[in-house]
Amino acid sequence: MGPLNAEAECPICTDELSPTDVLHPPQCAARCGYNFCLSCVESLISSSRDDYLEASDGNRHVKVLLQCPNCRSDLSPTIRDTALLRRADNLDGAARAGSDSELSASELRMKNAMSDPDVREALSDARMKEAEFFAKDDICERGGFEMSFSSECEEVVAVAQADSLTQAESTDSFSATAAWAEKEREAPTAIDATLFGGYEFCMTSDEKRFVTEMMTSGSTTKLSAAALFLCDVVRMSREGKTAASREREAMSTVKVLVDEAKAAKEKAALKAAGITAQTTARLSAASRGRRSRGLG
């Protein structure tokens, strides 16, 4: 499905919504059509992790909740999936276009983190849940727009279902990244340490291979991109961020998002089960009461 309103602005920060922002809108139960950019979504998620804050009047019951900024519907079970899908598709676009040269050092590490099997499984599940949400009742609604259940919508559901059922074949959007990683494992690039300007001890093996490939590609564009990449590595090294810590940080960022999404879904399922159990118990008690009064 293509973007439905690609030129819309984020109502919070007024930046233009990206195609992935439009393609993966918040899964608001009220379907109010409110959408906001990935940066604001991640800020909301980050703020929700904080404890109760103190307001200007001394009230300490101020806490950011994962709610739709417009209608206050609960977004906690799905908003992390939305962020994960947007981030994944942003990076996947570069992978499909073969434009690794445009990635910064941090983006390359994030791309590798997204290739983790657990993360890819979470992405597959997120796509399936999103397709089910926006395709229920034979209506495909995206960002406040309604369309009949067309072939485009059927394709979204079909792809999501195939995604869920064929994990081993890696048919999700990160197949390109996975293929790239597999290719690297099968035929690793010979690393040339003379290209790193003495900073080889500050780089991961993936970064070394990446820079070697870029600098020996024969392309002036890739050569300049590799130089900028090295500048990024040098900057982070001077800030005290080691290669291992940078790699862990990238994986941790994604893993936290995946783990929080899983916990939120389990909490929502338990809450729904509890409500169902309470309703059943009340109905049973009412039925017993009627029978005891001879009204059953």
CSV table of C-alpha atoms in Angstrom, one decimal:
chain,number,residue,atom,x,y,z
A,1,MET,CA,0.0,0.0,0.0
A,2,GLY,CA,1.3,3.4,-0.8
A,3,PRO,CA,1.3,6.5,1.4
A,4,LEU,CA,-2.2,8.1,1.8
A,5,ASN,CA,-1.1,11.5,2.8
A,6,ALA,CA,2.6,11.7,2.4
A,7,GLU,CA,2.8,15.5,2.6
A,8,ALA,CA,1.1,15.8,6.0
A,9,GLU,CA,2.9,17.4,8.9
A,10,CYS,CA,3.4,16.0,12.3
A,11,PRO,CA,1.0,17.9,14.5
A,12,ILE,CA,3.4,17.9,17.4
A,13,CYS,CA,6.7,19.0,16.0
A,14,THR,CA,5.4,20.2,12.6
A,15,ASP,CA,8.1,18.1,10.7
A,16,GLU,CA,6.9,16.4,7.5
A,17,LEU,CA,5.6,12.9,8.0
A,18,SER,CA,7.8,10.4,6.2
A,19,PRO,CA,6.3,7.7,4.0
A,20,THR,CA,6.9,5.1,6.7
A,21,ASP,CA,5.1,7.4,9.3
A,22,VAL,CA,2.1,7.4,7.0
A,23,LEU,CA,2.3,3.7,6.1
A,24,HIS,CA,2.4,2.7,9.8
A,25,PRO,CA,0.0,5.0,11.7
A,26,PRO,CA,-0.8,4.5,15.4
A,27,GLN,CA,-3.3,1.7,16.0
A,28,CYS,CA,-5.8,3.8,17.7
A,29,ALA,CA,-8.9,1.9,18.9
A,30,ALA,CA,-11.1,5.0,18.3
A,31,ARG,CA,-9.7,5.3,14.7
A,32,CYS,CA,-9.5,9.1,15.2
A,33,GLY,CA,-7.0,9.3,12.4
A,34,TYR,CA,-4.3,11.2,14.4
A,35,ASN,CA,-0.8,10.5,13.3
A,36,PHE,CA,2.6,11.8,14.5
A,37,CYS,CA,6.2,11.2,13.4
A,38,LEU,CA,8.6,8.5,14.5
A,39,SER,CA,10.7,11.0,16.5
A,40,CYS,CA,7.7,12.1,18.5
A,41,VAL,CA,6.5,8.4,18.9
A,42,GLU,CA,9.9,7.5,20.4
A,43,SER,CA,9.9,10.6,22.6
A,44,LEU,CA,6.5,9.5,23.9
A,45,ILE,CA,7.7,6.0,24.6
A,46,SER,CA,10.9,7.3,26.3
A,47,SER,CA,8.9,9.7,28.5
A,48,SER,CA,6.5,7.0,29.6
A,49,ARG,CA,9.4,5.1,31.2
A,50,ASP,CA,9.9,8.0,33.6
A,51,ASP,CA,8.5,7.9,37.1
A,52,TYR,CA,5.8,10.3,38.4
A,53,LEU,CA,6.9,13.9,37.8
A,54,GLU,CA,6.3,17.0,39.9
A,55,ALA,CA,4.1,19.6,38.3
A,56,SER,CA,4.5,23.4,38.8
A,57,ASP,CA,1.9,23.3,41.6
A,58,GLY,CA,3.8,20.5,43.5
A,59,ASN,CA,1.5,17.7,42.3
A,60,ARG,CA,3.5,14.6,41.9
A,61,HIS,CA,0.9,12.6,40.0
A,62,VAL,CA,2.0,13.8,36.6
A,63,LYS,CA,3.0,10.8,34.4
A,64,VAL,CA,3.2,10.5,30.7
A,65,LEU,CA,0.9,7.7,29.5
A,66,LEU,CA,1.0,5.8,26.2
A,67,GLN,CA,-2.2,7.3,24.9
A,68,CYS,CA,-3.3,8.8,21.7
A,69,PRO,CA,-2.6,12.6,22.0
A,70,ASN,CA,-5.9,13.3,20.3
A,71,CYS,CA,-8.5,11.0,21.7
A,72,ARG,CA,-6.6,9.4,24.7
A,73,SER,CA,-7.2,5.9,23.5
A,74,ASP,CA,-4.7,3.4,25.0
A,75,LEU,CA,-1.8,2.8,22.6
A,76,SER,CA,0.4,0.9,25.0
A,77,PRO,CA,-0.1,-2.6,23.5
A,78,THR,CA,0.8,-1.4,19.9
A,79,ILE,CA,2.8,1.8,19.9
A,80,ARG,CA,6.2,0.1,20.3
A,81,ASP,CA,5.3,-2.2,17.3
A,82,THR,CA,4.5,1.0,15.3
A,83,ALA,CA,7.9,2.5,16.2
A,84,LEU,CA,9.7,-0.8,15.4
A,85,LEU,CA,8.0,-1.1,12.0
A,86,ARG,CA,8.8,2.5,11.1
A,87,ARG,CA,12.4,2.2,12.1
A,88,ALA,CA,12.8,-1.1,10.3
A,89,ASP,CA,11.2,0.1,7.1
A,90,ASN,CA,13.4,3.2,7.1
A,91,LEU,CA,16.5,1.1,7.3
A,92,ASP,CA,15.2,-1.5,4.9
A,93,GLY,CA,14.6,1.1,2.3
A,94,ALA,CA,18.3,1.8,2.3
A,95,ALA,CA,19.1,-1.9,2.2
A,96,ARG,CA,16.9,-2.5,-0.8
A,97,ALA,CA,18.3,0.4,-2.7
A,98,GLY,CA,21.8,-0.8,-2.0
A,99,SER,CA,22.7,2.5,-0.4
A,100,ASP,CA,24.7,1.4,2.6
A,101,SER,CA,27.1,4.2,1.7
A,102,GLU,CA,24.4,6.6,3.0
A,103,LEU,CA,24.3,5.1,6.4
A,104,SER,CA,26.1,6.5,9.4
A,105,ALA,CA,28.1,4.3,11.8
A,106,SER,CA,25.1,4.2,14.2
A,107,GLU,CA,22.7,3.4,11.5
A,108,LEU,CA,24.8,0.5,10.3
A,109,ARG,CA,24.9,-0.9,13.8
A,110,MET,CA,21.1,-0.5,14.0
A,111,LYS,CA,20.8,-2.3,10.7
A,112,ASN,CA,22.8,-5.2,12.0
A,113,ALA,CA,20.8,-5.2,15.2
A,114,MET,CA,17.6,-5.5,13.2
A,115,SER,CA,18.9,-8.7,11.6
A,116,ASP,CA,18.8,-10.5,15.0
A,117,PRO,CA,16.4,-13.5,14.7
A,118,ASP,CA,14.3,-12.4,17.8
A,119,VAL,CA,13.9,-8.9,16.4
A,120,ARG,CA,12.9,-10.2,13.0
A,121,GLU,CA,10.3,-12.5,14.6
A,122,ALA,CA,9.0,-9.5,16.5
A,123,LEU,CA,8.8,-7.5,13.3
A,124,SER,CA,6.9,-10.4,11.6
A,125,ASP,CA,4.4,-10.5,14.4
A,126,ALA,CA,4.0,-6.7,14.4
A,127,ARG,CA,3.2,-6.7,10.7
A,128,MET,CA,0.7,-9.4,11.1
A,129,LYS,CA,-1.1,-7.6,14.0
A,130,GLU,CA,-1.0,-4.3,12.1
A,131,ALA,CA,-2.6,-6.0,9.0
A,132,GLU,CA,-5.3,-7.6,11.1
A,133,PHE,CA,-6.1,-4.3,12.9
A,134,PHE,CA,-6.4,-2.2,9.7
A,135,ALA,CA,-8.2,-4.9,7.7
A,136,LYS,CA,-10.9,-6.0,10.1
A,137,ASP,CA,-14.5,-5.9,9.0
A,138,ASP,CA,-13.5,-5.8,5.4
A,139,ILE,CA,-12.3,-2.2,5.7
A,140,CYS,CA,-8.8,-1.0,5.3
A,141,GLU,CA,-8.4,2.2,7.3
A,142,ARG,CA,-5.0,4.0,7.4
A,143,GLY,CA,-4.5,7.4,9.1
A,144,GLY,CA,-8.2,8.4,9.0
A,145,PHE,CA,-8.8,7.4,5.4
A,146,GLU,CA,-11.1,4.6,4.4
A,147,MET,CA,-10.8,2.4,1.4
A,148,SER,CA,-12.7,-0.7,0.4
A,149,PHE,CA,-11.0,-4.1,1.0
A,150,SER,CA,-9.2,-3.9,-2.3
A,151,SER,CA,-6.5,-6.0,-3.8
A,152,GLU,CA,-3.9,-3.7,-2.1
A,153,CYS,CA,-5.4,-4.5,1.3
A,154,GLU,CA,-5.6,-8.2,0.5
A,155,GLU,CA,-1.9,-8.1,-0.5
A,156,VAL,CA,-1.0,-6.5,2.9
A,157,VAL,CA,-2.7,-9.3,4.8
A,158,ALA,CA,-1.3,-12.0,2.5
A,159,VAL,CA,2.2,-10.8,2.9
A,160,ALA,CA,1.8,-10.5,6.7
A,161,GLN,CA,0.4,-14.1,6.9
A,162,ALA,CA,3.2,-15.4,4.8
A,163,ASP,CA,5.6,-13.5,7.0
A,164,SER,CA,4.2,-15.3,10.1
A,165,LEU,CA,4.1,-18.8,8.6
A,166,THR,CA,7.5,-18.9,6.8
A,167,GLN,CA,9.9,-17.6,9.4
A,168,ALA,CA,12.7,-19.9,8.1
A,169,GLU,CA,12.5,-18.4,4.7
A,170,SER,CA,12.8,-14.9,6.1
A,171,THR,CA,10.2,-13.3,3.9
A,172,ASP,CA,9.8,-10.2,6.1
A,173,SER,CA,11.0,-6.8,5.1
A,174,PHE,CA,14.5,-7.5,6.4
A,175,SER,CA,15.2,-10.3,3.9
A,176,ALA,CA,17.6,-7.9,2.1
A,177,THR,CA,19.5,-7.2,5.3
A,178,ALA,CA,19.6,-10.9,6.2
A,179,ALA,CA,20.8,-11.8,2.8
A,180,TRP,CA,23.5,-9.1,3.1
A,181,ALA,CA,24.6,-10.6,6.4
A,182,GLU,CA,24.6,-14.1,5.1
A,183,LYS,CA,26.7,-13.0,2.1
A,184,GLU,CA,29.2,-11.4,4.4
A,185,ARG,CA,29.5,-14.6,6.4
A,186,GLU,CA,30.0,-16.8,3.3
A,187,ALA,CA,32.5,-14.6,1.6
A,188,PRO,CA,34.0,-12.2,4.2
A,189,THR,CA,35.9,-9.2,2.9
A,190,ALA,CA,39.6,-9.2,3.6
A,191,ILE,CA,40.0,-6.3,6.0
A,192,ASP,CA,42.8,-3.8,5.3
A,193,ALA,CA,43.9,-2.2,8.5
A,194,THR,CA,46.0,0.4,6.7
A,195,LEU,CA,42.7,2.1,5.7
A,196,PHE,CA,41.5,3.0,9.2
A,197,GLY,CA,44.0,5.7,10.1
A,198,GLY,CA,45.0,4.0,13.4
A,199,TYR,CA,41.5,3.7,14.6
A,200,GLU,CA,41.0,0.0,13.9
A,201,PHE,CA,41.0,-0.8,17.6
A,202,CYS,CA,37.9,1.5,17.9
A,203,MET,CA,35.9,-0.3,15.3
A,204,THR,CA,33.8,-3.5,15.2
A,205,SER,CA,34.5,-6.2,12.6
A,206,ASP,CA,31.4,-5.2,10.6
A,207,GLU,CA,32.6,-1.6,10.5
A,208,LYS,CA,36.1,-2.6,9.3
A,209,ARG,CA,34.7,-4.7,6.5
A,210,PHE,CA,32.3,-1.9,5.6
A,211,VAL,CA,35.0,0.7,5.4
A,212,THR,CA,37.3,-1.6,3.5
A,213,GLU,CA,34.6,-2.3,0.9
A,214,MET,CA,33.7,1.3,0.5
A,215,MET,CA,37.3,2.5,0.2
A,216,THR,CA,38.3,-0.2,-2.4
A,217,SER,CA,35.1,0.1,-4.4
A,218,GLY,CA,36.6,2.5,-7.0
A,219,SER,CA,33.7,4.9,-6.4
A,220,THR,CA,34.5,8.4,-5.3
A,221,THR,CA,31.1,8.7,-3.7
A,222,LYS,CA,31.6,5.7,-1.6
A,223,LEU,CA,35.1,6.8,-0.7
A,224,SER,CA,33.8,10.1,0.6
A,225,ALA,CA,31.1,8.3,2.5
A,226,ALA,CA,33.7,6.0,4.1
A,227,ALA,CA,35.7,9.0,5.2
A,228,LEU,CA,32.6,10.5,6.8
A,229,PHE,CA,31.9,7.1,8.4
A,230,LEU,CA,35.4,7.1,9.9
A,231,CYS,CA,34.8,10.6,11.2
A,232,ASP,CA,31.7,9.4,13.0
A,233,VAL,CA,33.7,6.5,14.5
A,234,VAL,CA,36.5,8.9,15.7
A,235,ARG,CA,33.9,11.2,17.2
A,236,MET,CA,32.2,8.5,19.2
A,237,SER,CA,35.6,7.1,20.3
A,238,ARG,CA,36.6,10.5,21.7
A,239,GLU,CA,33.3,10.5,23.6
A,240,GLY,CA,34.4,7.3,25.3
A,241,LYS,CA,32.1,5.0,23.3
A,242,THR,CA,34.0,1.8,22.6
A,243,ALA,CA,33.2,-0.5,19.7
A,244,ALA,CA,31.7,-3.1,22.0
A,245,SER,CA,29.6,-0.6,23.9
A,246,ARG,CA,28.3,0.9,20.7
A,247,GLU,CA,27.3,-2.5,19.4
A,248,ARG,CA,25.6,-3.3,22.7
A,249,GLU,CA,23.8,0.0,22.7
A,250,ALA,CA,22.3,-0.5,19.3
A,251,MET,CA,21.1,-4.0,20.1
A,252,SER,CA,19.9,-2.9,23.6
A,253,THR,CA,17.8,-0.1,22.0
A,254,VAL,CA,16.0,-2.5,19.8
A,255,LYS,CA,15.7,-5.3,22.3
A,256,VAL,CA,14.2,-3.0,24.9
A,257,LEU,CA,11.6,-2.0,22.4
A,258,VAL,CA,10.8,-5.6,21.5
A,259,ASP,CA,10.7,-6.7,25.2
A,260,GLU,CA,8.5,-3.8,26.2
A,261,ALA,CA,6.1,-4.5,23.3
A,262,LYS,CA,5.9,-8.2,24.4
A,263,ALA,CA,5.2,-7.3,28.0
A,264,ALA,CA,2.6,-4.7,27.0
A,265,LYS,CA,0.7,-7.3,24.9
A,266,GLU,CA,0.8,-9.9,27.7
A,267,LYS,CA,-0.5,-7.3,30.1
A,268,ALA,CA,-3.3,-6.4,27.8
A,269,ALA,CA,-4.2,-10.1,27.3
A,270,LEU,CA,-4.2,-10.7,31.0
A,271,LYS,CA,-6.4,-7.6,31.5
A,272,ALA,CA,-8.8,-8.8,28.9
A,273,ALA,CA,-8.9,-12.3,30.4
A,274,GLY,CA,-9.5,-10.8,33.8
A,275,ILE,CA,-12.4,-8.7,32.6
A,276,THR,CA,-13.9,-11.8,30.9
A,277,ALA,CA,-13.4,-13.8,34.0
A,278,GLN,CA,-15.1,-11.2,36.2
A,279,THR,CA,-18.0,-10.9,33.8
A,280,THR,CA,-18.5,-14.7,33.7
A,281,ALA,CA,-18.3,-14.8,37.5
A,282,ARG,CA,-21.0,-12.0,37.8
A,283,LEU,CA,-23.2,-13.8,35.3
A,284,SER,CA,-22.8,-17.1,37.2
A,285,ALA,CA,-23.6,-15.4,40.5
A,286,ALA,CA,-26.7,-13.7,39.1
A,287,SER,CA,-27.8,-17.0,37.6
A,288,ARG,CA,-27.4,-18.8,40.9
A,289,GLY,CA,-29.3,-16.0,42.6
A,290,ARG,CA,-32.2,-16.4,40.3
A,291,ARG,CA,-32.3,-20.1,40.7
A,292,SER,CA,-32.2,-19.8,44.5
A,293,ARG,CA,-35.2,-17.5,44.3
A,294,GLY,CA,-37.0,-19.9,42.1
A,295,LEU,CA,-36.8,-17.5,39.1
A,296,GLY,CA,-34.2,-19.6,37.1
